[in-house]
Coordinates of C-alpha atoms in Angstrom, one line a residue:
M1 CA 247.2 32.1 17.7
Q2 CA 246.4 28.5 17.0
I3 CA 248.4 27.1 14.1
E4 CA 246.5 24.6 12.0
F5 CA 247.9 22.1 9.5
K6 CA 244.7 20.5 8.1
S7 CA 245.2 18.7 4.8
K8 CA 249.0 19.1 5.2
V9 CA 251.5 16.1 5.2
A10 CA 254.7 16.3 7.2
L11 CA 257.7 14.0 7.1
V12 CA 259.8 14.2 10.3
T13 CA 263.2 12.5 10.7
G14 CA 264.8 11.7 14.0
A15 CA 261.3 11.3 15.4
A16 CA 262.2 8.8 18.1
G17 CA 264.2 11.5 19.9
A18 CA 262.7 14.1 22.2
I19 CA 262.7 17.0 19.8
G20 CA 261.6 15.1 16.7
K21 CA 258.9 13.3 18.6
S22 CA 257.6 16.6 20.0
I23 CA 257.5 18.2 16.6
A24 CA 255.7 15.3 15.1
K25 CA 253.2 15.3 18.0
E26 CA 252.5 19.0 17.7
L27 CA 252.0 18.8 13.9
K28 CA 249.7 15.8 14.3
E29 CA 247.6 17.5 17.0
S30 CA 247.4 20.6 14.8
G31 CA 245.8 18.6 12.0
A32 CA 248.6 17.4 9.9
S33 CA 249.1 13.8 8.6
V34 CA 252.5 12.8 9.9
F35 CA 255.0 10.3 8.7
I36 CA 258.0 9.6 11.0
T37 CA 261.3 7.9 10.6
D38 CA 264.3 7.1 12.8
L39 CA 267.1 4.5 12.9
K40 CA 265.6 1.9 15.2
H41 CA 262.6 0.0 14.0
D42 CA 261.1 -0.7 17.4
A43 CA 261.4 2.9 18.5
V44 CA 259.6 4.1 15.3
Q45 CA 256.8 1.7 15.9
V46 CA 256.4 2.8 19.5
V47 CA 256.3 6.5 18.6
A48 CA 254.0 5.9 15.6
S49 CA 251.6 4.0 17.8
E50 CA 251.7 6.6 20.5
L51 CA 251.1 9.5 18.1
G52 CA 248.6 7.7 15.8
C53 CA 250.7 8.2 12.7
K54 CA 252.6 6.2 10.1
G55 CA 256.3 5.5 10.2
Q56 CA 259.2 3.5 8.8
S57 CA 262.7 3.0 10.2
A58 CA 265.7 4.1 8.1
D59 CA 269.4 4.8 8.3
V60 CA 269.6 8.4 7.1
T61 CA 273.1 7.8 5.7
S62 CA 271.7 5.3 3.2
E63 CA 270.3 6.9 0.1
K64 CA 268.3 3.8 -0.8
Q65 CA 266.6 3.7 2.6
V66 CA 265.9 7.4 2.6
K67 CA 264.3 7.1 -0.9
A68 CA 262.2 4.2 0.4
V69 CA 260.9 6.4 3.3
V70 CA 259.9 9.2 0.9
T71 CA 258.3 6.7 -1.4
K72 CA 256.3 5.2 1.4
T73 CA 255.2 8.6 2.7
L74 CA 253.8 9.4 -0.8
Q75 CA 252.1 6.0 -1.0
E76 CA 250.4 6.6 2.3
Y77 CA 249.4 10.2 1.9
G78 CA 249.8 11.1 -1.7
T79 CA 252.0 14.2 -1.2
I80 CA 254.4 15.9 1.2
D81 CA 254.1 19.5 2.3
I82 CA 256.6 19.8 5.2
L83 CA 260.0 18.2 5.7
V84 CA 261.6 18.5 9.1
N85 CA 265.2 17.2 9.2
V86 CA 265.9 16.6 12.9
A87 CA 268.0 13.4 12.7
G88 CA 271.5 14.0 14.0
I89 CA 274.3 12.9 16.3
I90 CA 276.7 14.7 18.7
D91 CA 280.0 13.8 20.4
T92 CA 282.6 15.5 22.6
T93 CA 286.2 14.6 21.8
P94 CA 289.4 16.5 21.8
V95 CA 290.4 17.2 18.2
E96 CA 293.6 15.0 18.4
D97 CA 291.5 12.0 19.4
I98 CA 288.8 12.3 16.7
T99 CA 289.2 9.4 14.3
E100 CA 288.6 9.6 10.5
A101 CA 285.6 7.2 11.0
A102 CA 284.1 9.4 13.7
W103 CA 284.5 12.5 11.6
D104 CA 282.9 10.8 8.6
Q105 CA 280.0 9.5 10.7
M106 CA 279.3 13.0 12.1
F107 CA 279.0 14.4 8.6
A108 CA 277.1 11.4 7.3
V109 CA 274.3 11.5 9.8
N110 CA 274.0 15.3 10.2
C111 CA 274.7 16.4 6.7
K112 CA 274.3 13.5 4.3
G113 CA 271.0 12.5 5.9
T114 CA 269.6 16.1 5.6
F115 CA 270.8 16.2 1.9
F116 CA 269.3 12.8 1.0
F117 CA 265.8 13.6 2.4
T118 CA 265.9 17.1 0.8
K119 CA 267.0 15.6 -2.6
Y120 CA 264.0 13.2 -2.7
V121 CA 261.3 15.6 -1.3
V122 CA 262.2 18.7 -3.4
P123 CA 260.8 17.3 -6.6
V124 CA 257.4 16.9 -4.9
F125 CA 257.6 20.5 -3.7
K126 CA 258.7 21.8 -7.1
E127 CA 255.7 20.1 -8.8
K128 CA 253.2 21.7 -6.5
K129 CA 255.3 25.0 -6.3
K130 CA 255.0 25.0 -2.5
G131 CA 256.8 23.4 0.4
K132 CA 258.5 23.9 3.8
I133 CA 261.9 22.5 4.7
I134 CA 263.1 22.9 8.3
N135 CA 266.7 21.8 8.9
F136 CA 268.4 21.4 12.3
S137 CA 271.7 23.1 12.9
S138 CA 272.9 24.3 16.3
K139 CA 274.2 27.3 18.2
S140 CA 277.5 25.4 17.7
G141 CA 277.1 25.8 14.0
K142 CA 277.5 29.5 14.4
T143 CA 280.0 29.8 17.3
G144 CA 282.1 26.7 17.7
S145 CA 282.3 24.8 21.0
A146 CA 285.4 23.3 22.5
L147 CA 285.7 19.5 22.3
M148 CA 283.1 19.4 19.5
S149 CA 285.0 20.5 16.4
H150 CA 283.6 17.8 14.1
Y151 CA 280.0 18.4 15.3
C152 CA 280.4 22.2 14.9
A153 CA 281.8 21.8 11.4
A154 CA 278.9 19.6 10.4
K155 CA 276.3 21.9 11.9
G156 CA 277.9 24.9 10.2
A157 CA 277.6 23.0 6.9
I158 CA 273.8 22.7 7.5
I159 CA 273.5 26.5 7.7
S160 CA 275.3 27.0 4.4
F161 CA 273.3 24.2 2.8
T162 CA 270.1 25.9 4.0
Q163 CA 271.1 29.2 2.6
A164 CA 272.1 27.8 -0.7
L165 CA 268.8 25.9 -1.0
A166 CA 266.8 29.1 -0.1
F167 CA 268.2 30.8 -3.1
E168 CA 267.9 27.8 -5.4
L169 CA 264.3 27.0 -4.5
A170 CA 262.8 30.4 -3.9
S171 CA 261.2 30.7 -7.4
F172 CA 259.2 27.5 -6.6
Q173 CA 257.9 29.2 -3.4
I174 CA 259.7 26.6 -1.3
N175 CA 260.8 28.0 2.1
V176 CA 264.1 26.6 3.6
N177 CA 265.1 27.6 7.1
C178 CA 267.0 26.0 9.9
L179 CA 267.0 26.1 13.7
C180 CA 270.1 26.7 15.8
P181 CA 269.1 25.5 19.3
G182 CA 271.3 26.0 22.3
I183 CA 271.6 23.3 25.0
T184 CA 268.2 21.7 25.2
D185 CA 267.3 20.0 28.5
N186 CA 265.8 16.5 28.6
T187 CA 267.1 15.3 25.3
G188 CA 269.4 12.5 24.4
V189 CA 271.8 15.0 22.7
W190 CA 272.3 16.9 26.0
D191 CA 272.7 13.7 27.9
T192 CA 275.5 12.6 25.5
C193 CA 277.0 16.1 25.5
S194 CA 276.9 16.5 29.3
E195 CA 278.4 13.1 29.9
G196 CA 281.3 14.0 27.6
Y197 CA 281.9 17.3 29.3
I198 CA 281.8 15.6 32.7
R199 CA 284.5 13.3 31.5
D200 CA 286.6 15.8 29.6
M201 CA 286.3 18.7 32.0
N202 CA 286.5 16.5 35.1
L203 CA 283.6 18.2 36.7
P204 CA 280.5 16.9 38.4
R205 CA 277.2 17.1 36.5
E206 CA 275.8 20.0 38.6
D207 CA 278.9 22.1 37.9
V208 CA 278.7 21.4 34.2
V209 CA 275.0 22.5 34.1
N210 CA 275.8 25.6 36.1
K211 CA 278.8 26.4 33.9
F212 CA 276.7 26.4 30.8
T213 CA 273.6 28.0 32.3
A214 CA 275.7 31.0 33.5
K215 CA 276.4 31.9 29.9
I216 CA 272.7 32.2 29.0
P217 CA 271.2 35.6 29.4
L218 CA 267.7 34.2 30.1
G219 CA 269.3 32.0 32.8
R220 CA 268.1 28.5 31.8
L221 CA 268.6 25.8 29.3
A222 CA 266.2 25.5 26.4
S223 CA 263.2 23.2 26.8
V224 CA 262.0 20.8 24.1
K225 CA 258.8 23.0 23.9
D226 CA 261.0 26.1 23.2
V227 CA 262.5 24.4 20.1
T228 CA 259.3 22.7 19.0
S229 CA 257.3 26.0 19.0
V230 CA 259.8 27.6 16.5
A231 CA 259.9 24.6 14.3
V232 CA 256.1 24.4 14.1
F233 CA 256.0 28.1 13.2
L234 CA 258.5 27.6 10.4
A235 CA 256.3 24.8 9.1
S236 CA 253.2 27.1 9.1
E237 CA 251.9 29.7 6.7
G238 CA 253.0 32.3 9.2
S239 CA 256.6 31.9 7.9
D240 CA 255.8 32.2 4.2
Y241 CA 258.0 35.3 3.8
M242 CA 261.0 33.7 5.6
T243 CA 263.6 31.7 3.9
G244 CA 267.4 31.1 4.3
Q245 CA 267.2 31.9 8.0
A246 CA 269.2 30.2 10.8
I247 CA 267.2 31.0 13.8
N248 CA 268.7 31.0 17.3
V249 CA 266.8 29.3 20.1
T250 CA 269.4 29.9 22.7
G251 CA 268.0 32.2 25.4
G252 CA 270.2 35.0 24.1
R253 CA 273.4 32.9 24.2
E254 CA 273.8 33.4 20.4
M255 CA 272.7 36.7 18.9
H256 CA 273.7 36.7 15.2

């Protein structure tokens, strides 16, 4: 079934990365007006030009910059119907080597950024009594992964945040769900993660990939398309009776 988003406006964060860009592209091609944001100005301009949409760079840990992006989106399109919080970072470090600054940065980007965008978009949704929020957690937010304790903690917080908002906003017909992808190939996140595992596990890249693939019942890493398809569904009217869900896109690696 073809999903259409004609007359809908979507705000996508982390849109210079592989998954954020793919979601923005799919929404745009399905009829939505799309506004994108990411940290680096040049990257935002390149993606916006490529997709034919509007965009503005922002540091998601800055409440002032986040508010400016939401304001700009409303100036450009008049409303917002869909918020997709993709922006996030990852790192692999033994717990005894994680610095306070690294811990704080992990939570600032993954959690505070999601909170800030939600805070400034929700009033728009409440006024129209309709809206879709799609947050990004991770398989590691449900079952922790070695060498990633700070990342796992932050992604677990996103799941709890999503569930709390689902209760809080249900009477306004605002759907709040999140995705929990497994290892997704051809993304900057996996590149960073695999490099860390290669270093910390002292294994060649091929062995690292094989080690993780062996744990997946469907026998492969996730593709960007696998993740995008679920995100776009959650943004559509087909998910109107779904809220508070943390959906696994893991090839069976995570089943709860």
